[in-house]
C-alpha positions as YAML, in Angstrom:
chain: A
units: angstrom
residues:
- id: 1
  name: UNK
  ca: [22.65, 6.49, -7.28]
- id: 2
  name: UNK
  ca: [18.85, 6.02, -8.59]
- id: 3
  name: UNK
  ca: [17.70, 3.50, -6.04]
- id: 4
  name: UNK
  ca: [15.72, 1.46, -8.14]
- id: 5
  name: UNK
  ca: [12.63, -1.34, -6.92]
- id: 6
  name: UNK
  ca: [12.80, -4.75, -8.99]
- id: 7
  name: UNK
  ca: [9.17, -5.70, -8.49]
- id: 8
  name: UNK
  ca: [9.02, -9.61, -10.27]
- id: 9
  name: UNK
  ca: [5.90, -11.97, -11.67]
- id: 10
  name: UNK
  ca: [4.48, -13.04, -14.48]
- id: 11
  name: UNK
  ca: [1.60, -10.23, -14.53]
- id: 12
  name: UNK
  ca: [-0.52, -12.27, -16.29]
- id: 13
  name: UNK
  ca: [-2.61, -9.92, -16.44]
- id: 14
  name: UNK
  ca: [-1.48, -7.18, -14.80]
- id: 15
  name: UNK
  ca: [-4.43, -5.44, -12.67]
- id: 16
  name: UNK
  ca: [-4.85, -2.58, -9.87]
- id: 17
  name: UNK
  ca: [-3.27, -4.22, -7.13]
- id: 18
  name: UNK
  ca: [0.18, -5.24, -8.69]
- id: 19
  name: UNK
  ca: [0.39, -1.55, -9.49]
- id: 20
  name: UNK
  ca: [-1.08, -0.08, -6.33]
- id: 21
  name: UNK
  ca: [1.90, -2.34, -4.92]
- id: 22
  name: UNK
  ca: [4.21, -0.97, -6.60]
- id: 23
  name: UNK
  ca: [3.23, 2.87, -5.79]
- id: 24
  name: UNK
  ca: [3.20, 1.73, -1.54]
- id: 25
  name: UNK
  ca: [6.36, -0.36, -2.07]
- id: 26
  name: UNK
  ca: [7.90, 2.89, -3.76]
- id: 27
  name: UNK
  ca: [7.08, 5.33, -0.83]
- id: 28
  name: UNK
  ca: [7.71, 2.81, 1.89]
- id: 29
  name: UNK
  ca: [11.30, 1.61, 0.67]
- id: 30
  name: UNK
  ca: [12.21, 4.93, -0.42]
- id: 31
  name: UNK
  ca: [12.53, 4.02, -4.13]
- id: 32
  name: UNK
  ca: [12.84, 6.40, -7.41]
- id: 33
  name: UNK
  ca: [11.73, 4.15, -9.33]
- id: 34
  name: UNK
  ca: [10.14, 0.42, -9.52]
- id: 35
  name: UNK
  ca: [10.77, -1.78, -12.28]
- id: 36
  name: UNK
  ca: [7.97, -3.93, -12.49]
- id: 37
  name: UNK
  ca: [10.11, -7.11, -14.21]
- id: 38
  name: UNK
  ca: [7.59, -9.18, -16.21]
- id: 39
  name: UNK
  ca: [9.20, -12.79, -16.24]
- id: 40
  name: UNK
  ca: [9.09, -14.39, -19.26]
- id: 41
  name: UNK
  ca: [7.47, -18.02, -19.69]
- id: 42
  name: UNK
  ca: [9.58, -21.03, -17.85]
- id: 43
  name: UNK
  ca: [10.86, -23.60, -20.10]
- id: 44
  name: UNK
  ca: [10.33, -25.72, -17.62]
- id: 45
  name: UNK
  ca: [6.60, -24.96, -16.03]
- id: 46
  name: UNK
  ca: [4.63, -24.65, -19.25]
- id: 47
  name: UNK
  ca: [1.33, -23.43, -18.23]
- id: 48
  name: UNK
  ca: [-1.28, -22.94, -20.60]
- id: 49
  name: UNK
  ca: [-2.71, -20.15, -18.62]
- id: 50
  name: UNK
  ca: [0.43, -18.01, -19.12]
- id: 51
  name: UNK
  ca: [0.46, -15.65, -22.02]
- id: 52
  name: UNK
  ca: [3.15, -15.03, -24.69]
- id: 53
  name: UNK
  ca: [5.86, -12.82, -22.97]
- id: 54
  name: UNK
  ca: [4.86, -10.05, -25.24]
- id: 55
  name: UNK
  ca: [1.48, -10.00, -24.91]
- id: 56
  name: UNK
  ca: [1.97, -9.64, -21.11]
- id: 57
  name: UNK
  ca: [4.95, -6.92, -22.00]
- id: 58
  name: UNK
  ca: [2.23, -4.83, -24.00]
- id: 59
  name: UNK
  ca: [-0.54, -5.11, -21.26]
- id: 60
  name: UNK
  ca: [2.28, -3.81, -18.41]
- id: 61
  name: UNK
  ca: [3.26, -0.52, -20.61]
- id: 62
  name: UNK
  ca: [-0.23, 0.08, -21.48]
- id: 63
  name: UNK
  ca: [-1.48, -0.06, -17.62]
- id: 64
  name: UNK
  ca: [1.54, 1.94, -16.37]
- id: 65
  name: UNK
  ca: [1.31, 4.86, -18.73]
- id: 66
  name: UNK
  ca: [1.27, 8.03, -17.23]
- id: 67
  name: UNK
  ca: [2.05, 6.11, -13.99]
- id: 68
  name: UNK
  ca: [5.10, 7.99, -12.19]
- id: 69
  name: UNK
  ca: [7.95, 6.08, -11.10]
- id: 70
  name: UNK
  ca: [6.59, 2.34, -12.06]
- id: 71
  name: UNK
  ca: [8.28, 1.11, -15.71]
- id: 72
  name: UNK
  ca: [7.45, -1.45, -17.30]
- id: 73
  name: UNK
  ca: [10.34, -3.95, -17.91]
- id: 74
  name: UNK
  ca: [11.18, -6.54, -20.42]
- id: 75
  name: UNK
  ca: [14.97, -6.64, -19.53]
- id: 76
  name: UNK
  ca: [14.91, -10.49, -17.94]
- id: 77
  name: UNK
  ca: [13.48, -11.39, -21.23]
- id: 78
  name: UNK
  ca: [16.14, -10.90, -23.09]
- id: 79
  name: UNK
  ca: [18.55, -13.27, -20.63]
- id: 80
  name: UNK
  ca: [19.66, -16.42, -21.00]
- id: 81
  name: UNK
  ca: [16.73, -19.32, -19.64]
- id: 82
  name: UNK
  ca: [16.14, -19.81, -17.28]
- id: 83
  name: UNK
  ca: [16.15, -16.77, -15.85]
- id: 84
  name: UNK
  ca: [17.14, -16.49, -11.90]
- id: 85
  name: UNK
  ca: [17.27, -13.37, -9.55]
- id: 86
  name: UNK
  ca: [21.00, -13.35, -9.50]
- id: 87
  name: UNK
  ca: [21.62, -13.27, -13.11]
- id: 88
  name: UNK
  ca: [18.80, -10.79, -13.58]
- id: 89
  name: UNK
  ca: [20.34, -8.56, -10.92]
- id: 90
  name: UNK
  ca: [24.17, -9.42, -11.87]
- id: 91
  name: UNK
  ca: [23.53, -7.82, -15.58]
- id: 92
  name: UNK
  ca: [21.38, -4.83, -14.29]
- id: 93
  name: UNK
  ca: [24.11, -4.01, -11.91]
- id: 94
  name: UNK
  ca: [26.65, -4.44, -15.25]
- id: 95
  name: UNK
  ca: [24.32, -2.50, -17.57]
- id: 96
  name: UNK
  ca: [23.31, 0.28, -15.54]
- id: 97
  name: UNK
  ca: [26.14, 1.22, -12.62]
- id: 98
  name: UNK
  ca: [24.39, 4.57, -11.67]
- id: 99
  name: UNK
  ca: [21.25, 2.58, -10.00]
- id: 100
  name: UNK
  ca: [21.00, 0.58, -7.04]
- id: 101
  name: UNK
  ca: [19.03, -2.35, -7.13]
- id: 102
  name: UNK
  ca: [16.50, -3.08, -4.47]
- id: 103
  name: UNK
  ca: [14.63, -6.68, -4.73]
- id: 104
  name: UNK
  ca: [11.09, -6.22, -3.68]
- id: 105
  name: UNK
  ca: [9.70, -9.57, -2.60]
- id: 106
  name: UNK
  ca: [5.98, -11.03, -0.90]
- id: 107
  name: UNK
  ca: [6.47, -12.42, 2.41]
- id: 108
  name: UNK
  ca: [5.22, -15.63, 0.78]
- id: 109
  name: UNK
  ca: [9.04, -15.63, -1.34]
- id: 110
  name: UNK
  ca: [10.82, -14.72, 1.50]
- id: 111
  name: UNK
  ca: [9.62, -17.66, 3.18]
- id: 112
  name: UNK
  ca: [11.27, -19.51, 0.47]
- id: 113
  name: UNK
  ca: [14.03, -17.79, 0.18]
- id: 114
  name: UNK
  ca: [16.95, -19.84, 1.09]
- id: 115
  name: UNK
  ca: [15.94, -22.14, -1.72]
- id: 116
  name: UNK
  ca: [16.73, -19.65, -4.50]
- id: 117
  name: UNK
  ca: [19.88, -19.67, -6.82]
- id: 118
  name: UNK
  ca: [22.52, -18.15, -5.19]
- id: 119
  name: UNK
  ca: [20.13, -16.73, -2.45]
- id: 120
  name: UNK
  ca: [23.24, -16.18, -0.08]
- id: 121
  name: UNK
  ca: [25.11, -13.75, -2.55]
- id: 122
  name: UNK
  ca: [21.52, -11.65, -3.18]
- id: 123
  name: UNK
  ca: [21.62, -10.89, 0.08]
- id: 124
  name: UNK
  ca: [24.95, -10.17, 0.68]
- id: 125
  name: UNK
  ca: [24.81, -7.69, -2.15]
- id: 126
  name: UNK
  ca: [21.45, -6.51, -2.60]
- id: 127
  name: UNK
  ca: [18.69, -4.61, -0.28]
- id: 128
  name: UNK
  ca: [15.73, -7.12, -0.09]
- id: 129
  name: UNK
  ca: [12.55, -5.10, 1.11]
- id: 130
  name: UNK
  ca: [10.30, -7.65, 2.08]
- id: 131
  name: UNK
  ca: [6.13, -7.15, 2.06]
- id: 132
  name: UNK
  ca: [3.28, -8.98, 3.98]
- id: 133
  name: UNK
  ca: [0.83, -10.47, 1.35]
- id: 134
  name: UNK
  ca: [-1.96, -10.30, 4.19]
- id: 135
  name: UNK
  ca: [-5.13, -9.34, 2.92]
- id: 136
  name: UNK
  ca: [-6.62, -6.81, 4.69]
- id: 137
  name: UNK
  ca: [-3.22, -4.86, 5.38]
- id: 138
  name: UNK
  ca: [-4.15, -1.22, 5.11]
- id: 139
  name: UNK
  ca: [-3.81, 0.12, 1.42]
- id: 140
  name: UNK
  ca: [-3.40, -3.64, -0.02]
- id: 141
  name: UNK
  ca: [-5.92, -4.57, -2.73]
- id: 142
  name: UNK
  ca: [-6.69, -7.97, -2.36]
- id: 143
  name: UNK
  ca: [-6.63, -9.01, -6.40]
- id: 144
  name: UNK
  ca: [-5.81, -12.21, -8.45]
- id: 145
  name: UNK
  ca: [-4.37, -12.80, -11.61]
- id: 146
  name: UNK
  ca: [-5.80, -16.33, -11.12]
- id: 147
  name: UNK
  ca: [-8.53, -14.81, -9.97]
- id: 148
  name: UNK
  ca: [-9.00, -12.17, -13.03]
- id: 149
  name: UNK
  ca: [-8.77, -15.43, -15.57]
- id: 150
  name: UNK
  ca: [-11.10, -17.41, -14.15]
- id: 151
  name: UNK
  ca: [-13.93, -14.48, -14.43]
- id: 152
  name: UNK
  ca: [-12.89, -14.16, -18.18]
- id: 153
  name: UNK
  ca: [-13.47, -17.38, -18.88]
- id: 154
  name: UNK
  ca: [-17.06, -17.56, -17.38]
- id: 155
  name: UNK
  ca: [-17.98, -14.37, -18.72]
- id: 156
  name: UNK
  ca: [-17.64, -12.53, -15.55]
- id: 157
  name: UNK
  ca: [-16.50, -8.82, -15.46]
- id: 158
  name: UNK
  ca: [-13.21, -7.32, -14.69]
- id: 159
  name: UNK
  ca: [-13.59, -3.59, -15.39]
- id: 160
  name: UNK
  ca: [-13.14, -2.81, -11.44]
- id: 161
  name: UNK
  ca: [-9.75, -4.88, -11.16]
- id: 162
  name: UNK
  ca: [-7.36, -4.37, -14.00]
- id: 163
  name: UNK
  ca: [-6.65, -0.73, -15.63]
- id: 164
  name: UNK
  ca: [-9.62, 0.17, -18.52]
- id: 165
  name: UNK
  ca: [-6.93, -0.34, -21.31]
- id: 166
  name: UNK
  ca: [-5.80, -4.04, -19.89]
- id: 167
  name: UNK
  ca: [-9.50, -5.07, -20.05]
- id: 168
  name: UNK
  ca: [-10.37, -3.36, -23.34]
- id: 169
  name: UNK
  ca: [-6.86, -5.16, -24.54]
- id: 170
  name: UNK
  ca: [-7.95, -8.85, -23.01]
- id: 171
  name: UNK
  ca: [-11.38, -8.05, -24.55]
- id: 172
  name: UNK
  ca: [-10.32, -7.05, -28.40]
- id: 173
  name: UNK
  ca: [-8.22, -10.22, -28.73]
- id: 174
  name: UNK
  ca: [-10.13, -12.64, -26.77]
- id: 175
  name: UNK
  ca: [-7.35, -13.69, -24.49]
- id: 176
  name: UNK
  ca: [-7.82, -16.35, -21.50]
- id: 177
  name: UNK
  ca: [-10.54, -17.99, -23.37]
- id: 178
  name: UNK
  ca: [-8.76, -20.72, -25.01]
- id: 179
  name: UNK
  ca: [-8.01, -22.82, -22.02]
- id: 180
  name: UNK
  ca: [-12.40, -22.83, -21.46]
- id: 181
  name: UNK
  ca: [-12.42, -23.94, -25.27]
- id: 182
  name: UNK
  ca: [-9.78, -26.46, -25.07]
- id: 183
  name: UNK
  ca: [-11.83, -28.45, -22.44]
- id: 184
  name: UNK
  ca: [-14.83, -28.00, -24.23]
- id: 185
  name: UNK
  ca: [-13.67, -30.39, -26.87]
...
């Protein structure tokens, strides 16, 4: 069996930390590979800071190329909405039988936990490897997505937090500056 790390979020953007994460959470948990499962946009939160599902998609391949043992994922996209942890990891357990699933989950979820869809049959079939969000915890990179829009839209850098080809991407098509515009109207 290929034990295999579901790593979920919306990565919006992706940066250094989610994928330094991923490379820890793969050693520590004894993973061969981590999926890093970019969720696509809830129906039901529409936020305008979220990007299109794809655009997010291409940012995650492009910052994980060449990274071992972290994919990229668009598989929950293509679910039925809205998408919940079981479902997700009922049809990867369908679609691929020669993996194990491990659900790899902040401290700040696991909290929450027992207020998930069918939390109760997760983990009664499915490892849960469960990681402190502290800042400061040795090897964690204490990074933002909120943190990464909000210097785009002042005209801040972000060179030293998200891989060069996520900020030359965010850059060429001017994303996370419509939100500033909207408000200037």
């Amino acid at each position: 069996m290929i034990r295999t790390g579901i790593f979920g979020g919306s990565f919006n953007p992706i940066h250094k930390g989610h994928i330094s994460l991923a490379q820890q959470l793969r050693k520590r948990a004894g993973l061969d590979e981590v999926w890093l499962m970019v969720s696509p946009q809830n129906p039901l939160k529409q936020s305008a800071d979220l990007l299109d599902d794809n655009l997010r998609m291409e940012m995650a391949r492009l910052a994980l190329e060449g990274v071992e043992g972290i994919v990229a994922s668009d598989y929950e996209m293509h679910l039925p909405k809205p998408s919940y942890t079981w479902n997700t990891l009922q049809a990867l357990s369908k679609d691929y039988p020669d993996r194990e699933f491990v659900l790899l989950m902040g401290g700040d979820n696991w909290a929450l936990f027992n207020r998930w869809y069918h939390h109760e049959d997760i983990a009664a079939n499915y490892q849960i490897f469960v990681y402190d969000r502290t800042p400061g915890e040795p090897g964690f990179i204490d990074i933002s997505s909120t943190e990464i829009r909000e210097r785009i839209k002042t005209g801040k850098g972000i060179k030293r937090l998200v891989p060069k080809v996520v900020a030359d991407f965010i850059k060429e098509r001017g994303l996370y500056l419509e939100e500033k515009r909207e408000k200037e109207r």
